Amino acid sequence: LSARRLRGGASRQARLGAMFTEKEKHGLRTYQYKGADTSYIYRFVLSPLAQRCVDLTPTWVAPNLITLTGLLVVMVAVGLHLVYNPTLDGAHDPPRWIYLANSIALFVYQTMDNMDGKQARKTGSASPLGLLFDHGCDALNAGFNTINTASILALGCSPRMLYGFFTAMVPFFFATWEEFYLGEMILPVINGPTEGLLIAMAMGLATFAFGPGLWHEPTGLPVTIPVVQAGATPTPVELVYTATFLGALATVTGQVAKVLRHVASKPDDGRGDTPLKAIMDVVPFALGAASAAVWTLKSEVAFQQYPVATCALISVAFVEMVLHIMLQHLCHAPTKPWQRVAVLPLVVMAVKVCFPDVLPVSEAELLCGMSGVMSGFLVYTLVRVCIEVADVLQIYVLRIGKRKGA
């Protein structure tokens, strides 16, 4: 019996860690995090608040458990919006408290996101797995919050929901891409995880106080912006569109310039980084974003009839690409952008809506089927990555401490 157990244990060890080469395992074990949030609000308000909460948190609470709890709180807020405001336009006269609950959920999420690293340092359990877990939860939150944002701004189940995706996911992807090439994540004085979430909380509080109609009343401001018809004054939601678009554009432009300058000037560190390779890493993401835009803007089915399935399909592609770049960063290994399979369903949906007869199934059937399959694929990928990284590091995912024999 004992020999059988030993053979079973050896077999398990052979299976786990199979996704990493020995060089990548060494990169994981020797990884050192470099990063900082230079926001004044974070430094003088949010960080001290998170530290106070960590001081009150028992040492047996794992940092990843804190991160996961924050994400689950946001998912509860998503459920409230879908139950009480299923059309996301306020037409069902949803109770105002769901908007307040959304702001509270975001505040809890932000605080716990700031706590996990401090709890890891307090308990001596900081690891690359914690960084990967935190980044993955942040990516999932960016997708989930698209639904919440559409409900708060009364955008309805329409292609306007793309606003939430692009303003959250595009800067997030490029921040991860920038960290991969620069080796550090230095958040600017004004950034998404701090000021961005605070603005989202403020929008929820405004909708709680004045109702969702607030965002669609003309402001009377003598401002001309591209999204407004000639002679009309912009509404608050149109001003939000414009401000976030310009902010995202400025952020991404700065990130691209910084990465290309850095890669062009640094010596080869064995990973083969070049400006061309950096650009090629972005191509699958650009292809997925373009496919999602073509599909949802031309479709009368996507956001209009199946908003959750559509959000899921777009989010899966985004999370898989971000997770891959982050994992390769931790392993100090080159990226493999053309192996990102989750972008393919978006391309298929774009082809289907442009050429309806190309596939012998309806768009709705194709959407629901691929959304279910790809969501399952993402869950499997996330669980497998967490288990295998934990195995390489000989630690637990949701518990503190080293495994026996490590």
mmCIF file of C-alpha atoms in Angstrom:
data_model
loop_
_atom_site.group_PDB
_atom_site.id
_atom_site.type_symbol
_atom_site.label_atom_id
_atom_site.label_comp_id
_atom_site.label_asym_id
_atom_site.label_seq_id
_atom_site.Cartn_x
_atom_site.Cartn_y
_atom_site.Cartn_z
ATOM 1 C CA LEU A 1 0.000 0.000 0.000
ATOM 2 C CA SER A 2 2.789 2.433 0.897
ATOM 3 C CA ALA A 3 4.614 1.668 -2.377
ATOM 4 C CA ARG A 4 1.402 2.369 -4.286
ATOM 5 C CA ARG A 5 1.039 5.684 -2.485
ATOM 6 C CA LEU A 6 4.614 6.611 -3.300
ATOM 7 C CA ARG A 7 4.056 5.814 -6.963
ATOM 8 C CA GLY A 8 0.829 7.857 -6.929
ATOM 9 C CA GLY A 9 2.631 10.790 -5.346
ATOM 10 C CA ALA A 10 5.418 10.589 -7.913
ATOM 11 C CA SER A 11 2.861 10.452 -10.720
ATOM 12 C CA ARG A 12 1.118 13.542 -9.347
ATOM 13 C CA GLN A 13 4.428 15.407 -9.108
ATOM 14 C CA ALA A 14 5.154 14.483 -12.717
ATOM 15 C CA ARG A 15 1.800 15.860 -13.865
ATOM 16 C CA LEU A 16 1.874 19.072 -11.848
ATOM 17 C CA GLY A 17 4.240 21.738 -13.102
ATOM 18 C CA ALA A 18 4.088 20.235 -16.580
ATOM 19 C CA MET A 19 3.148 23.610 -18.059
ATOM 20 C CA PHE A 20 6.523 25.061 -17.006
ATOM 21 C CA THR A 21 10.043 24.306 -18.187
ATOM 22 C CA GLU A 22 12.824 24.054 -15.607
ATOM 23 C CA LYS A 23 14.021 27.523 -16.648
ATOM 24 C CA GLU A 24 10.515 28.961 -16.132
ATOM 25 C CA LYS A 25 10.244 27.266 -12.731
ATOM 26 C CA HIS A 26 13.524 28.903 -11.742
ATOM 27 C CA GLY A 27 12.160 32.254 -12.912
ATOM 28 C CA LEU A 28 9.063 31.789 -10.754
ATOM 29 C CA ARG A 29 11.058 30.861 -7.658
ATOM 30 C CA THR A 30 13.441 33.809 -7.996
ATOM 31 C CA TYR A 31 10.945 36.488 -9.066
ATOM 32 C CA GLN A 32 11.079 39.784 -7.163
ATOM 33 C CA TYR A 33 8.205 42.259 -7.454
ATOM 34 C CA LYS A 34 8.974 45.878 -8.353
ATOM 35 C CA GLY A 35 6.170 48.407 -8.290
ATOM 36 C CA ALA A 36 4.525 51.363 -6.581
ATOM 37 C CA ASP A 37 1.377 53.451 -6.640
ATOM 38 C CA THR A 38 2.391 57.128 -6.760
ATOM 39 C CA SER A 39 -1.174 58.426 -6.323
ATOM 40 C CA TYR A 40 -1.427 60.932 -3.475
ATOM 41 C CA ILE A 41 -4.856 59.606 -2.563
ATOM 42 C CA TYR A 42 -3.417 56.103 -2.277
ATOM 43 C CA ARG A 43 -0.361 57.186 -0.293
ATOM 44 C CA PHE A 44 -2.140 59.396 2.239
ATOM 45 C CA VAL A 45 -5.651 57.897 2.449
ATOM 46 C CA LEU A 46 -6.188 54.461 0.962
ATOM 47 C CA SER A 47 -2.889 52.855 1.925
ATOM 48 C CA PRO A 48 -3.125 53.875 5.609
ATOM 49 C CA LEU A 49 -6.753 52.668 5.642
ATOM 50 C CA ALA A 50 -5.728 49.297 4.198
ATOM 51 C CA GLN A 51 -2.861 49.030 6.684
ATOM 52 C CA ARG A 52 -5.249 49.679 9.572
ATOM 53 C CA CYS A 53 -7.536 46.916 8.291
ATOM 54 C CA VAL A 54 -4.569 44.548 7.976
ATOM 55 C CA ASP A 55 -3.543 45.350 11.561
ATOM 56 C CA LEU A 56 -6.968 44.051 12.615
ATOM 57 C CA THR A 57 -6.839 40.971 10.357
ATOM 58 C CA PRO A 58 -5.770 37.648 11.943
ATOM 59 C CA THR A 59 -2.474 36.231 10.713
ATOM 60 C CA TRP A 60 -4.140 32.972 9.609
ATOM 61 C CA VAL A 61 -6.088 34.802 6.863
ATOM 62 C CA ALA A 62 -4.368 34.184 3.522
ATOM 63 C CA PRO A 63 -3.778 37.207 1.254
ATOM 64 C CA ASN A 64 -5.369 35.390 -1.704
ATOM 65 C CA LEU A 65 -8.475 34.811 0.412
ATOM 66 C CA ILE A 66 -8.741 38.572 0.933
ATOM 67 C CA THR A 67 -8.385 39.158 -2.823
ATOM 68 C CA LEU A 68 -11.007 36.534 -3.670
ATOM 69 C CA THR A 69 -13.450 37.931 -1.092
ATOM 70 C CA GLY A 70 -13.226 41.366 -2.680
ATOM 71 C CA LEU A 71 -14.000 39.922 -6.112
ATOM 72 C CA LEU A 72 -16.986 37.973 -4.746
ATOM 73 C CA VAL A 73 -18.403 41.194 -3.263
ATOM 74 C CA VAL A 74 -18.296 42.788 -6.732
ATOM 75 C CA MET A 75 -20.003 39.722 -8.214
ATOM 76 C CA VAL A 76 -22.831 40.156 -5.705
ATOM 77 C CA ALA A 77 -23.239 43.738 -6.966
ATOM 78 C CA VAL A 78 -23.375 42.432 -10.551
ATOM 79 C CA GLY A 79 -26.129 40.025 -9.520
ATOM 80 C CA LEU A 80 -28.136 42.851 -7.937
ATOM 81 C CA HIS A 81 -27.999 44.884 -11.148
ATOM 82 C CA LEU A 82 -29.073 41.920 -13.274
ATOM 83 C CA VAL A 83 -31.967 41.065 -10.942
ATOM 84 C CA TYR A 84 -33.349 44.557 -10.328
ATOM 85 C CA ASN A 85 -32.309 46.273 -13.580
ATOM 86 C CA PRO A 86 -32.161 43.465 -16.191
ATOM 87 C CA THR A 87 -32.375 45.846 -19.168
ATOM 88 C CA LEU A 88 -29.631 48.060 -17.635
ATOM 89 C CA ASP A 89 -31.512 51.226 -18.615
ATOM 90 C CA GLY A 90 -33.581 51.908 -15.512
ATOM 91 C CA ALA A 91 -36.829 51.120 -17.355
ATOM 92 C CA HIS A 92 -37.959 48.730 -14.601
ATOM 93 C CA ASP A 93 -37.611 51.504 -12.010
ATOM 94 C CA PRO A 94 -34.964 49.632 -9.981
ATOM 95 C CA PRO A 95 -34.532 50.512 -6.318
ATOM 96 C CA ARG A 96 -31.940 53.225 -5.872
ATOM 97 C CA TRP A 97 -30.126 51.287 -3.168
ATOM 98 C CA ILE A 98 -28.536 48.952 -5.756
ATOM 99 C CA TYR A 99 -26.427 51.885 -6.952
ATOM 100 C CA LEU A 100 -25.357 52.605 -3.377
ATOM 101 C CA ALA A 101 -24.582 48.909 -2.928
ATOM 102 C CA ASN A 102 -22.441 49.026 -6.052
ATOM 103 C CA SER A 103 -20.344 51.895 -4.696
ATOM 104 C CA ILE A 104 -19.935 50.099 -1.364
ATOM 105 C CA ALA A 105 -18.911 46.905 -3.178
ATOM 106 C CA LEU A 106 -16.285 48.784 -5.197
ATOM 107 C CA PHE A 107 -14.954 50.415 -2.035
ATOM 108 C CA VAL A 108 -14.706 47.036 -0.306
ATOM 109 C CA TYR A 109 -13.018 45.573 -3.380
ATOM 110 C CA GLN A 110 -10.528 48.438 -3.623
ATOM 111 C CA THR A 111 -9.705 48.245 0.090
ATOM 112 C CA MET A 112 -9.184 44.476 -0.035
ATOM 113 C CA ASP A 113 -7.103 44.851 -3.182
ATOM 114 C CA ASN A 114 -4.869 47.224 -1.223
ATOM 115 C CA MET A 115 -4.846 44.894 1.795
ATOM 116 C CA ASP A 116 -3.679 41.655 0.205
ATOM 117 C CA GLY A 117 -0.076 42.716 -0.409
ATOM 118 C CA LYS A 118 0.211 44.208 3.066
ATOM 119 C CA GLN A 119 -1.208 41.018 4.604
ATOM 120 C CA ALA A 120 1.313 38.990 2.591
ATOM 121 C CA ARG A 121 4.204 41.040 3.964
ATOM 122 C CA LYS A 122 2.773 40.873 7.476
ATOM 123 C CA THR A 123 2.562 37.074 7.392
ATOM 124 C CA GLY A 124 5.727 36.511 5.341
ATOM 125 C CA SER A 125 3.702 34.820 2.609
ATOM 126 C CA ALA A 126 4.397 37.132 -0.352
ATOM 127 C CA SER A 127 4.855 35.121 -3.549
ATOM 128 C CA PRO A 128 4.498 35.323 -7.345
ATOM 129 C CA LEU A 129 1.270 33.334 -6.959
ATOM 130 C CA GLY A 130 -0.214 36.163 -4.898
ATOM 131 C CA LEU A 131 0.698 38.710 -7.570
ATOM 132 C CA LEU A 132 -0.775 36.509 -10.306
ATOM 133 C CA PHE A 133 -3.933 35.871 -8.254
ATOM 134 C CA ASP A 134 -4.358 39.586 -7.591
ATOM 135 C CA HIS A 135 -3.851 40.468 -11.257
ATOM 136 C CA GLY A 136 -6.301 37.798 -12.394
ATOM 137 C CA CYS A 137 -9.000 39.025 -10.017
ATOM 138 C CA ASP A 138 -8.434 42.598 -11.208
ATOM 139 C CA ALA A 139 -8.887 41.448 -14.818
ATOM 140 C CA LEU A 140 -12.116 39.608 -13.960
ATOM 141 C CA ASN A 141 -13.366 42.670 -12.091
ATOM 142 C CA ALA A 142 -12.776 44.830 -15.183
ATOM 143 C CA GLY A 143 -15.119 42.541 -17.134
ATOM 144 C CA PHE A 144 -17.794 42.260 -14.458
ATOM 145 C CA ASN A 145 -17.906 46.016 -13.919
ATOM 146 C CA THR A 146 -18.960 46.553 -17.524
ATOM 147 C CA ILE A 147 -22.443 45.404 -16.519
ATOM 148 C CA ASN A 148 -22.463 47.578 -13.411
ATOM 149 C CA THR A 149 -21.299 50.648 -15.340
ATOM 150 C CA ALA A 150 -23.979 50.138 -18.004
ATOM 151 C CA SER A 151 -26.637 49.957 -15.272
ATOM 152 C CA ILE A 152 -25.374 53.024 -13.397
ATOM 153 C CA LEU A 153 -25.208 55.150 -16.553
ATOM 154 C CA ALA A 154 -28.482 53.675 -17.907
ATOM 155 C CA LEU A 155 -26.770 52.634 -21.133
ATOM 156 C CA GLY A 156 -29.154 49.731 -21.634
ATOM 157 C CA CYS A 157 -28.389 46.398 -23.288
ATOM 158 C CA SER A 158 -26.845 48.005 -26.344
ATOM 159 C CA PRO A 159 -23.506 48.372 -28.129
ATOM 160 C CA ARG A 160 -22.840 51.336 -25.866
ATOM 161 C CA MET A 161 -21.698 48.736 -23.321
ATOM 162 C CA LEU A 162 -18.479 48.584 -25.350
ATOM 163 C CA TYR A 163 -17.597 51.848 -23.603
ATOM 164 C CA GLY A 164 -17.112 49.964 -20.344
ATOM 165 C CA PHE A 165 -14.969 47.299 -21.941
ATOM 166 C CA PHE A 166 -12.624 49.560 -23.842
ATOM 167 C CA THR A 167 -12.116 52.176 -21.125
ATOM 168 C CA ALA A 168 -11.298 49.470 -18.543
ATOM 169 C CA MET A 169 -9.641 46.705 -20.526
ATOM 170 C CA VAL A 170 -7.472 48.634 -22.991
ATOM 171 C CA PRO A 171 -5.462 50.533 -20.314
ATOM 172 C CA PHE A 172 -5.353 47.359 -18.186
ATOM 173 C CA PHE A 173 -3.893 45.278 -21.016
ATOM 174 C CA PHE A 174 -1.275 47.878 -21.875
ATOM 175 C CA ALA A 175 -0.332 48.291 -18.198
ATOM 176 C CA THR A 176 0.338 44.529 -18.034
ATOM 177 C CA TRP A 177 2.236 44.677 -21.321
ATOM 178 C CA GLU A 178 4.278 47.599 -19.995
ATOM 179 C CA GLU A 179 5.118 45.703 -16.787
ATOM 180 C CA PHE A 180 6.302 42.719 -18.837
ATOM 181 C CA TYR A 181 8.820 44.788 -20.793
ATOM 182 C CA LEU A 182 9.902 47.256 -18.100
ATOM 183 C CA GLY A 183 10.006 44.702 -15.284
ATOM 184 C CA GLU A 184 8.051 46.948 -12.923
ATOM 185 C CA MET A 185 4.629 48.506 -12.479
ATOM 186 C CA ILE A 186 4.773 52.142 -11.393
ATOM 187 C CA LEU A 187 1.235 53.518 -11.358
ATOM 188 C CA PRO A 188 1.044 57.242 -12.204
ATOM 189 C CA VAL A 189 -0.267 59.978 -9.910
ATOM 190 C CA ILE A 190 -3.733 59.497 -11.428
ATOM 191 C CA ASN A 191 -4.484 55.855 -12.232
ATOM 192 C CA GLY A 192 -7.323 53.379 -12.702
ATOM 193 C CA PRO A 193 -6.996 51.237 -9.533
ATOM 194 C CA THR A 194 -7.153 54.346 -7.341
ATOM 195 C CA GLU A 195 -8.796 57.381 -8.936
ATOM 196 C CA GLY A 196 -10.588 55.305 -11.580
ATOM 197 C CA LEU A 197 -12.412 53.207 -9.002
ATOM 198 C CA LEU A 198 -13.150 56.283 -6.889
ATOM 199 C CA ILE A 199 -14.759 57.949 -9.920
ATOM 200 C CA ALA A 200 -16.826 54.800 -10.515
ATOM 201 C CA MET A 201 -17.959 54.922 -6.881
ATOM 202 C CA ALA A 202 -18.877 58.597 -7.262
ATOM 203 C CA MET A 203 -20.970 57.808 -10.353
ATOM 204 C CA GLY A 204 -22.834 55.137 -8.400
ATOM 205 C CA LEU A 205 -23.494 57.575 -5.559
ATOM 206 C CA ALA A 206 -24.730 60.208 -8.025
ATOM 207 C CA THR A 207 -27.179 57.718 -9.561
ATOM 208 C CA PHE A 208 -28.293 56.697 -6.055
ATOM 209 C CA ALA A 209 -28.968 60.333 -5.167
ATOM 210 C CA PHE A 210 -30.536 61.612 -8.411
ATOM 211 C CA GLY A 211 -31.588 58.555 -10.402
ATOM 212 C CA PRO A 212 -30.220 57.150 -13.701
ATOM 213 C CA GLY A 213 -31.983 59.860 -15.716
ATOM 214 C CA LEU A 214 -29.336 62.261 -14.438
ATOM 215 C CA TRP A 215 -26.868 61.019 -17.064
ATOM 216 C CA HIS A 216 -29.090 61.750 -20.060
ATOM 217 C CA GLU A 217 -30.273 65.300 -19.354
ATOM 218 C CA PRO A 218 -28.647 68.032 -21.488
ATOM 219 C CA THR A 219 -26.100 69.960 -19.454
ATOM 220 C CA GLY A 220 -26.498 73.230 -21.360
ATOM 221 C CA LEU A 221 -22.723 73.568 -21.541
ATOM 222 C CA PRO A 222 -21.444 75.402 -24.643
ATOM 223 C CA VAL A 223 -19.141 72.493 -25.482
ATOM 224 C CA THR A 224 -18.751 70.781 -28.835
ATOM 225 C CA ILE A 225 -17.597 67.155 -28.800
ATOM 226 C CA PRO A 226 -17.606 64.567 -31.618
ATOM 227 C CA VAL A 227 -20.252 62.293 -30.079
ATOM 228 C CA VAL A 228 -22.853 65.081 -29.926
ATOM 229 C CA GLN A 229 -24.949 66.236 -32.867
ATOM 230 C CA ALA A 230 -24.269 69.736 -34.176
ATOM 231 C CA GLY A 231 -26.182 72.358 -32.226
ATOM 232 C CA ALA A 232 -26.924 70.055 -29.260
ATOM 233 C CA THR A 233 -25.412 70.351 -25.819
ATOM 234 C CA PRO A 234 -23.713 67.271 -24.369
ATOM 235 C CA THR A 235 -25.284 65.123 -21.680
ATOM 236 C CA PRO A 236 -23.280 64.008 -18.628
ATOM 237 C CA VAL A 237 -22.852 60.511 -20.054
ATOM 238 C CA GLU A 238 -21.405 61.969 -23.261
ATOM 239 C CA LEU A 239 -18.972 64.034 -21.230
ATOM 240 C CA VAL A 240 -17.986 60.873 -19.336
ATOM 241 C CA TYR A 241 -17.471 59.066 -22.665
ATOM 242 C CA THR A 242 -15.201 61.806 -23.938
ATOM 243 C CA ALA A 243 -13.177 62.284 -20.747
ATOM 244 C CA THR A 244 -12.510 58.567 -20.244
ATOM 245 C CA PHE A 245 -11.658 58.053 -23.918
ATOM 246 C CA LEU A 246 -9.146 60.902 -23.900
ATOM 247 C CA GLY A 247 -7.710 59.697 -20.583
ATOM 248 C CA ALA A 248 -7.340 56.134 -21.851
ATOM 249 C CA LEU A 249 -5.807 57.349 -25.126
ATOM 250 C CA ALA A 250 -3.248 59.500 -23.323
ATOM 251 C CA THR A 251 -2.376 56.666 -20.924
ATOM 252 C CA VAL A 252 -1.945 54.051 -23.641
ATOM 253 C CA THR A 253 0.064 56.411 -25.868
ATOM 254 C CA GLY A 254 2.467 57.061 -23.000
ATOM 255 C CA GLN A 255 2.763 53.339 -22.227
ATOM 256 C CA VAL A 256 3.529 52.428 -25.844
ATOM 257 C CA ALA A 257 6.155 55.160 -26.194
ATOM 258 C CA LYS A 258 7.802 54.174 -22.915
ATOM 259 C CA VAL A 259 7.977 50.468 -23.802
ATOM 260 C CA LEU A 260 9.345 51.009 -27.296
ATOM 261 C CA ARG A 261 12.027 53.394 -26.007
ATOM 262 C CA HIS A 262 13.012 50.986 -23.255
ATOM 263 C CA VAL A 263 13.166 47.893 -25.450
ATOM 264 C CA ALA A 264 15.149 49.698 -28.149
ATOM 265 C CA SER A 265 17.769 50.910 -25.662
ATOM 266 C CA LYS A 266 18.230 47.973 -23.271
ATOM 267 C CA PRO A 267 20.688 45.096 -23.832
ATOM 268 C CA ASP A 268 19.388 41.612 -24.583
ATOM 269 C CA ASP A 269 18.585 39.803 -21.320
ATOM 270 C CA GLY A 270 18.070 36.402 -22.921
ATOM 271 C CA ARG A 271 14.367 36.838 -23.587
ATOM 272 C CA GLY A 272 14.781 38.236 -27.082
ATOM 273 C CA ASP A 273 12.838 41.464 -26.521
ATOM 274 C CA THR A 274 12.751 43.812 -29.517
ATOM 275 C CA PRO A 275 10.443 46.680 -30.543
ATOM 276 C CA LEU A 276 8.952 44.466 -33.261
ATOM 277 C CA LYS A 277 8.261 41.674 -30.771
ATOM 278 C CA ALA A 278 6.640 44.157 -28.389
ATOM 279 C CA ILE A 279 4.335 45.333 -31.179
ATOM 280 C CA MET A 280 3.515 41.754 -32.194
ATOM 281 C CA ASP A 281 2.410 41.027 -28.604
ATOM 282 C CA VAL A 282 -0.300 43.657 -29.050
ATOM 283 C CA VAL A 283 -1.614 42.301 -32.369
ATOM 284 C CA PRO A 284 -3.842 39.511 -30.899
ATOM 285 C CA PHE A 285 -5.368 41.998 -28.455
ATOM 286 C CA ALA A 286 -5.995 44.514 -31.251
ATOM 287 C CA LEU A 287 -7.516 41.734 -33.369
ATOM 288 C CA GLY A 288 -9.813 40.719 -30.515
ATOM 289 C CA ALA A 289 -10.853 44.320 -29.802
ATOM 290 C CA ALA A 290 -11.539 45.024 -33.478
ATOM 291 C CA SER A 291 -13.496 41.780 -33.862
ATOM 292 C CA ALA A 292 -15.562 42.532 -30.761
ATOM 293 C CA ALA A 293 -16.336 46.033 -32.060
ATOM 294 C CA VAL A 294 -17.332 44.840 -35.544
ATOM 295 C CA TRP A 295 -19.464 42.037 -34.129
ATOM 296 C CA THR A 296 -21.346 43.979 -31.447
ATOM 297 C CA LEU A 297 -21.856 47.131 -33.515
ATOM 298 C CA LYS A 298 -23.347 45.211 -36.462
ATOM 299 C CA SER A 299 -25.257 42.658 -34.401
ATOM 300 C CA GLU A 300 -28.866 42.965 -33.262
ATOM 301 C CA VAL A 301 -28.448 39.954 -30.990
ATOM 302 C CA ALA A 302 -25.258 40.406 -28.938
ATOM 303 C CA PHE A 303 -25.723 43.042 -26.240
ATOM 304 C CA GLN A 304 -29.402 43.535 -27.082
ATOM 305 C CA GLN A 305 -30.555 39.962 -26.318
ATOM 306 C CA TYR A 306 -27.635 38.219 -24.609
ATOM 307 C CA PRO A 307 -25.657 40.874 -22.697
ATOM 308 C CA VAL A 308 -24.233 38.460 -20.112
ATOM 309 C CA ALA A 309 -23.085 35.908 -22.707
ATOM 310 C CA THR A 310 -21.551 38.694 -24.798
ATOM 311 C CA CYS A 311 -19.727 40.183 -21.823
ATOM 312 C CA ALA A 312 -18.486 36.718 -20.875
ATOM 313 C CA LEU A 313 -17.115 35.966 -24.346
ATOM 314 C CA ILE A 314 -15.252 39.287 -24.579
ATOM 315 C CA SER A 315 -13.997 39.035 -20.986
ATOM 316 C CA VAL A 316 -12.621 35.518 -21.472
ATOM 317 C CA ALA A 317 -10.435 36.662 -24.371
ATOM 318 C CA PHE A 318 -9.210 39.674 -22.399
ATOM 319 C CA VAL A 319 -8.451 37.747 -19.187
ATOM 320 C CA GLU A 320 -6.655 34.936 -21.038
ATOM 321 C CA MET A 321 -4.354 37.373 -22.846
ATOM 322 C CA VAL A 322 -3.583 39.369 -19.697
ATOM 323 C CA LEU A 323 -3.009 36.220 -17.644
ATOM 324 C CA HIS A 324 -0.554 34.868 -20.219
ATOM 325 C CA ILE A 325 1.530 38.046 -20.320
ATOM 326 C CA MET A 326 1.614 38.239 -16.520
ATOM 327 C CA LEU A 327 2.585 34.577 -16.140
ATOM 328 C CA GLN A 328 5.409 34.890 -18.678
ATOM 329 C CA HIS A 329 6.591 38.003 -16.818
ATOM 330 C CA LEU A 330 6.778 36.042 -13.557
ATOM 331 C CA CYS A 331 8.681 33.225 -15.298
ATOM 332 C CA HIS A 332 10.982 35.652 -17.133
ATOM 333 C CA ALA A 333 10.021 33.877 -20.345
ATOM 334 C CA PRO A 334 9.083 35.192 -23.812
ATOM 335 C CA THR A 335 5.413 35.615 -24.645
ATOM 336 C CA LYS A 336 3.574 33.417 -27.129
ATOM 337 C CA PRO A 337 0.935 35.803 -28.499
ATOM 338 C CA TRP A 338 -0.211 33.571 -31.353
ATOM 339 C CA GLN A 339 -1.192 30.772 -28.975
ATOM 340 C CA ARG A 340 -3.997 32.825 -27.436
ATOM 341 C CA VAL A 341 -6.992 30.728 -28.478
ATOM 342 C CA ALA A 342 -9.656 32.740 -26.614
ATOM 343 C CA VAL A 343 -9.537 35.511 -29.238
ATOM 344 C CA LEU A 344 -10.712 33.142 -31.981
ATOM 345 C CA PRO A 345 -14.421 33.107 -30.933
ATOM 346 C CA LEU A 346 -14.526 36.905 -31.291
ATOM 347 C CA VAL A 347 -13.144 36.596 -34.817
ATOM 348 C CA VAL A 348 -15.740 33.901 -35.581
ATOM 349 C CA MET A 349 -18.576 36.120 -34.293
ATOM 350 C CA ALA A 350 -17.355 39.051 -36.410
ATOM 351 C CA VAL A 351 -17.242 36.816 -39.499
ATOM 352 C CA LYS A 352 -20.706 35.448 -38.711
ATOM 353 C CA VAL A 353 -22.322 38.876 -38.424
ATOM 354 C CA CYS A 354 -20.628 40.104 -41.616
ATOM 355 C CA PHE A 355 -21.354 36.938 -43.585
ATOM 356 C CA PRO A 356 -24.508 35.416 -42.030
ATOM 357 C CA ASP A 357 -24.583 32.343 -44.296
ATOM 358 C CA VAL A 358 -20.991 31.300 -43.639
ATOM 359 C CA LEU A 359 -22.010 29.012 -40.737
ATOM 360 C CA PRO A 360 -25.155 26.803 -40.571
ATOM 361 C CA VAL A 361 -26.165 28.015 -37.092
ATOM 362 C CA SER A 362 -27.814 31.179 -35.841
ATOM 363 C CA GLU A 363 -25.809 33.936 -34.215
ATOM 364 C CA ALA A 364 -27.631 33.359 -30.919
ATOM 365 C CA GLU A 365 -26.800 29.626 -30.898
ATOM 366 C CA LEU A 366 -23.189 30.328 -31.791
ATOM 367 C CA LEU A 367 -22.899 33.010 -29.109
ATOM 368 C CA CYS A 368 -24.426 30.959 -26.299
ATOM 369 C CA GLY A 369 -22.485 27.826 -27.221
ATOM 370 C CA MET A 370 -19.106 29.521 -27.483
ATOM 371 C CA SER A 371 -19.725 31.652 -24.395
ATOM 372 C CA GLY A 372 -20.409 28.546 -22.316
ATOM 373 C CA VAL A 373 -17.442 26.621 -23.692
ATOM 374 C CA MET A 374 -15.003 29.522 -23.334
ATOM 375 C CA SER A 375 -16.184 30.336 -19.804
ATOM 376 C CA GLY A 376 -15.495 26.729 -18.857
ATOM 377 C CA PHE A 377 -12.119 26.960 -20.569
ATOM 378 C CA LEU A 378 -11.244 30.078 -18.551
ATOM 379 C CA VAL A 379 -12.245 28.485 -15.241
ATOM 380 C CA TYR A 380 -10.135 25.423 -16.073
ATOM 381 C CA THR A 381 -7.179 27.612 -17.071
ATOM 382 C CA LEU A 382 -7.351 29.749 -13.923
ATOM 383 C CA VAL A 383 -7.600 26.740 -11.613
ATOM 384 C CA ARG A 384 -4.803 24.856 -13.397
ATOM 385 C CA VAL A 385 -2.460 27.844 -13.389
ATOM 386 C CA CYS A 386 -3.036 28.465 -9.666
ATOM 387 C CA ILE A 387 -2.473 24.796 -8.786
ATOM 388 C CA GLU A 388 0.663 24.452 -10.893
ATOM 389 C CA VAL A 389 2.239 27.728 -9.748
ATOM 390 C CA ALA A 390 1.505 26.751 -6.136
ATOM 391 C CA ASP A 391 3.100 23.353 -6.783
ATOM 392 C CA VAL A 392 6.265 24.921 -8.220
ATOM 393 C CA LEU A 393 6.526 27.246 -5.202
ATOM 394 C CA GLN A 394 5.435 24.495 -2.761
ATOM 395 C CA ILE A 395 2.788 26.703 -1.154
ATOM 396 C CA TYR A 396 -0.998 26.719 -0.849
ATOM 397 C CA VAL A 397 -3.399 28.850 -2.872
ATOM 398 C CA LEU A 398 -5.823 29.884 -0.111
ATOM 399 C CA ARG A 399 -3.814 28.986 2.975
ATOM 400 C CA ILE A 400 -0.668 30.385 4.555
ATOM 401 C CA GLY A 401 2.419 28.237 4.914
ATOM 402 C CA LYS A 402 4.791 25.978 3.041
ATOM 403 C CA ARG A 403 3.806 22.442 2.131
ATOM 404 C CA LYS A 404 5.342 19.633 4.177
ATOM 405 C CA GLY A 405 8.690 18.636 2.805
ATOM 406 C CA ALA A 406 9.152 21.943 0.926
#
